[in-house]
Each structure stands twice: as C-alpha cells, then as structure tokens.
Coordinates of C-alpha atoms in Angstrom, one line a residue:
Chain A
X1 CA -16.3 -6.7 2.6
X2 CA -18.9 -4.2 4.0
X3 CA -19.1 -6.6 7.2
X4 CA -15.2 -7.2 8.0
X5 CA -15.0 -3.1 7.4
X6 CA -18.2 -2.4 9.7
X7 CA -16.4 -4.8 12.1
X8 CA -13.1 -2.6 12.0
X9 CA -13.6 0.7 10.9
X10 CA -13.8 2.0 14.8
X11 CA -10.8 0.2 16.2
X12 CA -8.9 1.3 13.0
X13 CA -10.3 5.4 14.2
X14 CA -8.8 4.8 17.4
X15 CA -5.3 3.2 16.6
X16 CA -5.4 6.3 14.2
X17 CA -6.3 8.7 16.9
X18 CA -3.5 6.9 19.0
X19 CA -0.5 8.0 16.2
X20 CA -1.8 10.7 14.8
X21 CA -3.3 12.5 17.5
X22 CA -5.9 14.3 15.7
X23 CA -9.6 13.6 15.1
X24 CA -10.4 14.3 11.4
X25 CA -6.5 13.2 10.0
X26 CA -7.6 10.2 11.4
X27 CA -10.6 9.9 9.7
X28 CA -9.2 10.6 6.6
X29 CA -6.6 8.1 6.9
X30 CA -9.4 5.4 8.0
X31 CA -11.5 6.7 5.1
X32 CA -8.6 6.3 2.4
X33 CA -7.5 2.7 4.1
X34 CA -11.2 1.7 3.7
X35 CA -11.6 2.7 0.3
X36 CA -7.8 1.6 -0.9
X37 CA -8.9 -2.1 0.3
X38 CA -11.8 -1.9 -1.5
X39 CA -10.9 -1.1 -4.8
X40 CA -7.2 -3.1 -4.8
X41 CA -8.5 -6.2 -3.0
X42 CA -12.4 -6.8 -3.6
X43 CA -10.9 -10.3 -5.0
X44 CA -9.0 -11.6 -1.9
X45 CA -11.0 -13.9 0.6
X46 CA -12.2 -12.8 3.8
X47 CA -9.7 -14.4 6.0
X48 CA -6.7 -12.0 4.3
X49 CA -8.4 -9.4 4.8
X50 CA -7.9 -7.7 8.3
X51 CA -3.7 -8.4 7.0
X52 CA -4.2 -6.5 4.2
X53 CA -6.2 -3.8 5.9
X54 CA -3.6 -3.2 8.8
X55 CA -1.1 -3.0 6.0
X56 CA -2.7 0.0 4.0
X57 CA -3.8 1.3 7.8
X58 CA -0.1 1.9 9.0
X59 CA 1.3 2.8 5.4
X60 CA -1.5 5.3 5.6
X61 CA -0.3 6.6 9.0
X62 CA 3.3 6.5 7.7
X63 CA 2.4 8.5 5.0
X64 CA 0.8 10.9 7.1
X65 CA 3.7 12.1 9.1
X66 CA 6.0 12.0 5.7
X67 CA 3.6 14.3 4.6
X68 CA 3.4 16.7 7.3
X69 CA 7.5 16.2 7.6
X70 CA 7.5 17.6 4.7
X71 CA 4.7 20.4 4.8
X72 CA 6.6 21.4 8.0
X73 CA 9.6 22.0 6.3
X74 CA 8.4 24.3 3.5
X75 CA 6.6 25.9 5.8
X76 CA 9.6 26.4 8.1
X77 CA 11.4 27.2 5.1
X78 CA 8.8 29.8 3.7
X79 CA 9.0 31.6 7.6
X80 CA 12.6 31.8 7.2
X81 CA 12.4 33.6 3.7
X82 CA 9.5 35.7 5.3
X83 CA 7.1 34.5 2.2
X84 CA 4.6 32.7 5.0
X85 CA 2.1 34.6 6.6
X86 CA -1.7 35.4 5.4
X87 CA -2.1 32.1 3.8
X88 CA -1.8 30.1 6.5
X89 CA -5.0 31.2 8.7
X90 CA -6.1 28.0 8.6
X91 CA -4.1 27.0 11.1
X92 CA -5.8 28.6 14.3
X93 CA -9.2 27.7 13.3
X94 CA -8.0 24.0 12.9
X95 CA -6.6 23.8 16.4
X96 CA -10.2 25.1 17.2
X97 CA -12.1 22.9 15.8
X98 CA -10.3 20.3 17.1
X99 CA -10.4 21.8 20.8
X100 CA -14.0 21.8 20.0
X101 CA -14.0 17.6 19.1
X102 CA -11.7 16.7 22.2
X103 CA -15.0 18.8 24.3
X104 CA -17.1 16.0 24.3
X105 CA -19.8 15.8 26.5
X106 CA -18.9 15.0 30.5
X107 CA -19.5 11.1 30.7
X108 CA -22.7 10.4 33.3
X109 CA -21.4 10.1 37.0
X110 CA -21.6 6.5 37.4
X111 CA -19.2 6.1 34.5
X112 CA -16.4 9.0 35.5
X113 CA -13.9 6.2 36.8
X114 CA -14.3 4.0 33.9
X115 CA -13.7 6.7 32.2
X116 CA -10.8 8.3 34.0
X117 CA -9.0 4.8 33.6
X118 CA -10.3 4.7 29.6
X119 CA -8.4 8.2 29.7
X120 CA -5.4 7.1 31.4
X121 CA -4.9 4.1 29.1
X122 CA -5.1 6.1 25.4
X123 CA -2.8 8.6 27.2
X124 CA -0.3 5.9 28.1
X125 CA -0.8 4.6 24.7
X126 CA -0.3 7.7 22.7
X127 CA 2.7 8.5 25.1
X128 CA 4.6 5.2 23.6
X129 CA 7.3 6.0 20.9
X130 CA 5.0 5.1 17.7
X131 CA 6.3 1.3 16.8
X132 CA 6.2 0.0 20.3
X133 CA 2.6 1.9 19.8
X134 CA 2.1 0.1 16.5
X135 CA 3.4 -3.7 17.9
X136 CA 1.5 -3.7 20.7
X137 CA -2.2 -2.3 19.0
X138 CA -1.3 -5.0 16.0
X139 CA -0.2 -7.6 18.4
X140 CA -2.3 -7.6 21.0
X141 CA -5.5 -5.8 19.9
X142 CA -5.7 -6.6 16.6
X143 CA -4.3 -10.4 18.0
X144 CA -1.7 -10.8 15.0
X145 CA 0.6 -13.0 15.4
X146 CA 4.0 -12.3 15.7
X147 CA 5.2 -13.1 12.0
X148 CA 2.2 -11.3 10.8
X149 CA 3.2 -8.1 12.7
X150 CA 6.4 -8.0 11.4
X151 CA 5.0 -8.2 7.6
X152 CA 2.6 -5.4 8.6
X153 CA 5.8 -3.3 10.7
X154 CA 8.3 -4.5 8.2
X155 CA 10.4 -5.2 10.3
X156 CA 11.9 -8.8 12.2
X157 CA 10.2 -10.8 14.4
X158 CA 12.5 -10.0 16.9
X159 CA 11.9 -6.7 16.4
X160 CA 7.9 -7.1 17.1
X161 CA 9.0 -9.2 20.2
X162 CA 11.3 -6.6 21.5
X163 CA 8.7 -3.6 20.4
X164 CA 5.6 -5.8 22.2
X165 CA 7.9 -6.5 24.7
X166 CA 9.2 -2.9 25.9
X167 CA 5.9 -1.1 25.0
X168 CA 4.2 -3.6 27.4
X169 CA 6.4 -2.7 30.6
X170 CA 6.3 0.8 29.7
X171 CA 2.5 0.9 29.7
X172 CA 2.5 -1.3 32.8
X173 CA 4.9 1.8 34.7
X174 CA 2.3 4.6 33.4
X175 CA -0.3 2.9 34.6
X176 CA 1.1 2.2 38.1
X177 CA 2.6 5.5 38.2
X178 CA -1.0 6.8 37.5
X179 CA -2.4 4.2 40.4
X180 CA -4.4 2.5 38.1
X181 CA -4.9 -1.3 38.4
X182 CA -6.5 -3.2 35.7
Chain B
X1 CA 1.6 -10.6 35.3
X2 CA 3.2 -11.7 32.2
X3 CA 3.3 -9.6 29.0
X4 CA 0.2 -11.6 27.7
X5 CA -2.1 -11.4 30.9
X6 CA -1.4 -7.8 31.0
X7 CA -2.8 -7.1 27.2
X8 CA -5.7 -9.0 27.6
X9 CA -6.5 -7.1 30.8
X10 CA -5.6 -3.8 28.8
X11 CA -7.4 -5.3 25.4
X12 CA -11.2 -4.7 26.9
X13 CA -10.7 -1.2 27.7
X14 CA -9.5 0.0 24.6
X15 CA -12.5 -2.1 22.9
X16 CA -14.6 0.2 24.9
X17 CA -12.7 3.1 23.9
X18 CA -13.5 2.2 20.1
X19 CA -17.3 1.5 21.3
X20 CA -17.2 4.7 22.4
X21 CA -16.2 6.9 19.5
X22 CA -19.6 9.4 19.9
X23 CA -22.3 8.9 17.5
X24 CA -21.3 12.0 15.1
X25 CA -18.2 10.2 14.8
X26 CA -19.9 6.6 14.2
X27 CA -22.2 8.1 11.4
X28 CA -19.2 9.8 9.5
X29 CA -17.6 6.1 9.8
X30 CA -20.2 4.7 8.3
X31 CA -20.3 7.1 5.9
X32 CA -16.9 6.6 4.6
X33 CA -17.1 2.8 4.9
X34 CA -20.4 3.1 2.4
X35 CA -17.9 5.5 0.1
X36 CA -15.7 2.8 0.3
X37 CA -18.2 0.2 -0.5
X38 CA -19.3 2.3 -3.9
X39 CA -15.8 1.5 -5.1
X40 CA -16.2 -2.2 -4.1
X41 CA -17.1 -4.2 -7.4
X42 CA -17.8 -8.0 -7.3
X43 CA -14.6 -9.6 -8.8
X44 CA -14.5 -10.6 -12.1
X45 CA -12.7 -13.6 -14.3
X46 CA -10.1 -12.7 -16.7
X47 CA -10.7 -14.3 -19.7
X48 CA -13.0 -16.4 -18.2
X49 CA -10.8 -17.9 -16.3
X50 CA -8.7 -15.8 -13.6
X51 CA -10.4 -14.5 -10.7
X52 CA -9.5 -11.2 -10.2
X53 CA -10.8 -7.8 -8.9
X54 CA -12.4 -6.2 -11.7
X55 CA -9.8 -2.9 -11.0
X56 CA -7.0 -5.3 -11.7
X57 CA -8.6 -6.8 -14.6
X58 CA -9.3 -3.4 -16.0
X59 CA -5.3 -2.5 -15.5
X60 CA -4.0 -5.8 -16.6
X61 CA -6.7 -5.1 -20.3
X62 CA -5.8 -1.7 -20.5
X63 CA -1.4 -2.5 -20.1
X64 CA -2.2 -5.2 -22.7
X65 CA -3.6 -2.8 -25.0
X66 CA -0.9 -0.2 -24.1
X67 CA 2.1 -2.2 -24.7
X68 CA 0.6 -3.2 -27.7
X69 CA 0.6 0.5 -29.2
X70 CA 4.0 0.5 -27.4
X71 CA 5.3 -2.4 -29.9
X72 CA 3.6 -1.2 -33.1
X73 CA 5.9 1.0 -34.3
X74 CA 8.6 -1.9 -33.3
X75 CA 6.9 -4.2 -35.1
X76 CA 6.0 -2.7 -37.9
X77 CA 10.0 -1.6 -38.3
X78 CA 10.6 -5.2 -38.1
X79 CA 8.3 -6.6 -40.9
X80 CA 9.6 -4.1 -43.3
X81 CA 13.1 -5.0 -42.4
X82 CA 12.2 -8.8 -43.0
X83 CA 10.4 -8.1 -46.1
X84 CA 13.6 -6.0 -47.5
X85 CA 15.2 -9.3 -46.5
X86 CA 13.7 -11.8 -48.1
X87 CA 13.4 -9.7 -51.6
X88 CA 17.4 -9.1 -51.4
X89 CA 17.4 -13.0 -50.4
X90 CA 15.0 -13.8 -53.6
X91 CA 17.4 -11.5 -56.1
X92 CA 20.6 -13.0 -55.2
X93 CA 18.4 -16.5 -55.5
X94 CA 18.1 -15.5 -58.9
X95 CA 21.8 -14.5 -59.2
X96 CA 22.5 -17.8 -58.3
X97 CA 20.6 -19.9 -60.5
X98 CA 22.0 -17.8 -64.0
X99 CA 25.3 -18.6 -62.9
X100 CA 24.3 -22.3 -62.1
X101 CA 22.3 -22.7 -65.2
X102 CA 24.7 -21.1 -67.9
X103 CA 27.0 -24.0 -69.6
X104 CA 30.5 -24.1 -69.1
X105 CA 33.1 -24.7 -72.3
X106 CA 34.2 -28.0 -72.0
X107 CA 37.8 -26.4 -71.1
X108 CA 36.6 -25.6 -68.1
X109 CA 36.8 -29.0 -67.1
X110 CA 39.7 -30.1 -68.2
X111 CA 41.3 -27.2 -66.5
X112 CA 42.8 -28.5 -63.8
X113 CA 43.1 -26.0 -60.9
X114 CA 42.7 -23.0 -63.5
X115 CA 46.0 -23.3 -65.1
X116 CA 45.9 -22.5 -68.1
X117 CA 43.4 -20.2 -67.7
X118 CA 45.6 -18.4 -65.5
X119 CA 49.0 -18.8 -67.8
X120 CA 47.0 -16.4 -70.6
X121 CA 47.9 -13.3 -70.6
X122 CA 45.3 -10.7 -69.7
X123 CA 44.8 -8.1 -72.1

C-alpha cells in the first residue's frame, strides 16, 4: 500500500492541481483520497488498486466543486442580505498565500525552455472543460483503458472515446497555437 | 500524428511536471501518505474465514451487534405472544378432552340425527 501510494501520490497532486487550480485544496483532496483508500480498501490486492484510487481521486475532486457550489451560493446569498462582510477576511490572505506558492523559484537557465513548454502544457491542460481534462489524464497518463475510464468517469465508453478524443485535438491546437512542437 | 502518438509525446512532460512538484511540496506528500498509512491496518479474517479489511470487519461486528438490539424488543414481543399461545392452545386441550372423556347416555346413540332430542320441548 505505502509503495503503490509513494508511486502516485505526485501525479495524483498534479491531476488535482489541473481541476482544481489551487495548491493546498489539492493537497487536501490528495491527502483525503490517500487516507479514504487506506482505511476502506487495505484488503484489496495490489493490482485494483490504482482503480480504486482514481475512483476516490475524482469523487474527491467532484466533491470539491459541490462544495464550493454551494459555499458560493450562501455566500452570494449572505452578500445579497448584507449579513457577509467581517467574517470573511480569510479570503484575501488565501489568494496571498497562494500567489506566494505559484512564486516558485525561477528554474536555472539551461532548463527555461523545458520549462516554458512544461508551462504551456498544464496551461493547455487546465484550459480543457474538466471531463475531456479527466479522460484524457485517466486515459492516457494514468494508461486506463477505455472501460476502466468510463467506471472511474461514470459515464460510456463512448463517452471516454469522444472526451479522449476532443480533449486530444484541442490540446494539439493550444499547443500549435502556442508554437510548441513536442 | 494520431491521438495515441500525440499522448505518449505529451505523457513525458507531464511525468516531469509531477517530478517536479518542489521539495516543500514532496515532504508534505509524504507526510500525508504516512497519515494515511497510520490508518492502514493489515486485513483481518472474519470469523476466521473471510478476508476482509479489519475497518469492514469492525462495521460488519458492530451492525451484527446493532441489529441484534434492533430485534430484541421484536423478539422478545414475539416469544411472549407464542407463549400466550401455546397456554390458550394447552386450556382448550384440556376443554377438549372433558368433553371427549365424559360418557354419553346410551340415547344418545340411538338418536338418530338428534330427533328426538330436538322434538322435546325446551323449558
């Protein structure tokens, strides 16, 4: 267990990075996901478990934007009644810190285009709508196959195909817009 | 370039994008995968038999024992019930056997379909 989670627990950051778009809610919902798959599934064999772990990754991530769906709303709704205000100066000093994480140290010279290109790719990435973002990171990083995608998206297999398929070509135009070739 | 050939060119970069993640970030990772790993116990076999995660063999002794305090009151309704039953069961039982054991007047016999005894006149 502790070596299939060492093994993922970075790529599972970034596809969290990737939808949520935020350092530390992504750590949280890696943290949960990790912890979840421990204690529900310490019985399963090794070979189930990066299913099950995409499974309580993108439920996770779903549950994420229910959640601030619905944290938005009362908030909204809160504004509206003019009950908001003082409580919420949290806010500011989140954005901060997380202008503070996105300031990571310049990358030495020799590596700039590497990671210019790196750049350009999580961009076009996190620019997809989220389930042709989700197909594709399942699909063809996480190299499930198409029937397991769709247990993991629930959704068809045609679905996954037509997600993969239109997420693909869309990343292919950023990229070529950008004048990057891989 | 088909779809495939593309995402395998794309697929290195973004494993050095997850190699990449800064070393504050790495450590609190780790830190969370060794949180997770404290809630990790080695499975265990229910009744000596099942193998199971020992969380789910802790829920499945703990909703036996639950449903079991669920059903007591139940249960107990029900025995009380039966054993009102069988003592009704037991009296009329009893009932039965006077009525079967007391002798009958010869007449009765002989009285063919109640007759006679219905041709008195009741007082």
């Amino acid at each position: 267990m502790s070596d299939f989670l060492a093994s993922v627990e970075r790529r599972a950051f970034k596809q969290a990075v990737f939808s949520v778009q935020e350092e530390e809610s992504a750590h949280d919902i890696v943290q949960d996901s990790m912890l979840r798959l421990a204690e529900k599934y310490s019985d399963k064999p090794a070979a189930e478990l990066p299913l099950l772990f995409q499974r309580i990754l993108q439920n996770a991530i779903r549950d994420h934007f229910r959640r601030s769906k619905v944290r938005s709303t009362w908030t909204t709704l809160l504004y509206s009644m003019g009950l908001g205000g003082e409580d919420d100066d949290g806010d500011p000093l989140e954005t901060l810190e997380v202008d503070e994480l996105s300031n990571v140290p310049a990358s030495p010279e020799s590596q700039l285009e590497q990671s210019q290109v790196m750049e350009s790719i999580e961009e076009a990435l996190r620019a997809l709508p989220a389930r042709q973002r989700e197909a594709f990171v399942l699909r063809y990083w996480e190299e499930l196959d198409v029937s397991e995608t769709a247990k993991v998206m629930g959704c068809s297999e045609g679905s996954v195909k037509t997600h993969c398929s239109r997420a693909t070509h869309a990343l292919a135009k950023i990229l070529k817009a950008k004048g990057i070739t891989l | 370039m088909n779809e495939k050939e593309f995402a395998d060119k794309l697929k290195p970069w973004l494993e050095r994008s997850a190699a990449s993640i800064g070393e504050m970030r790495a450590v609190k990772l780790k830190a969370a995968r060794l949180r997770a790993m404290d809630a990790w116990r080695e499975p265990v076999r229910l009744f000596g038999v099942v193998p199971m995660s020992s969380a789910r063999a802790q829920a499945i002794h703990y909703g036996i024992v639950q449903r079991a305090l669920l059903f007591l009151p139940l249960l107990v309704l029900i025995a009380v019930l039966a054993v009102q039953t069988l003592d009704d069961d037991g009296d009329t039982g009893d009932l039965d056997a006077q009525l079967l054991s007391q002798e009958l007047p010869p007449d009765a016999f002989l009285d063919q379909e109640f007759r006679s005894w219905l041709g008195k006149p009741r007082g």
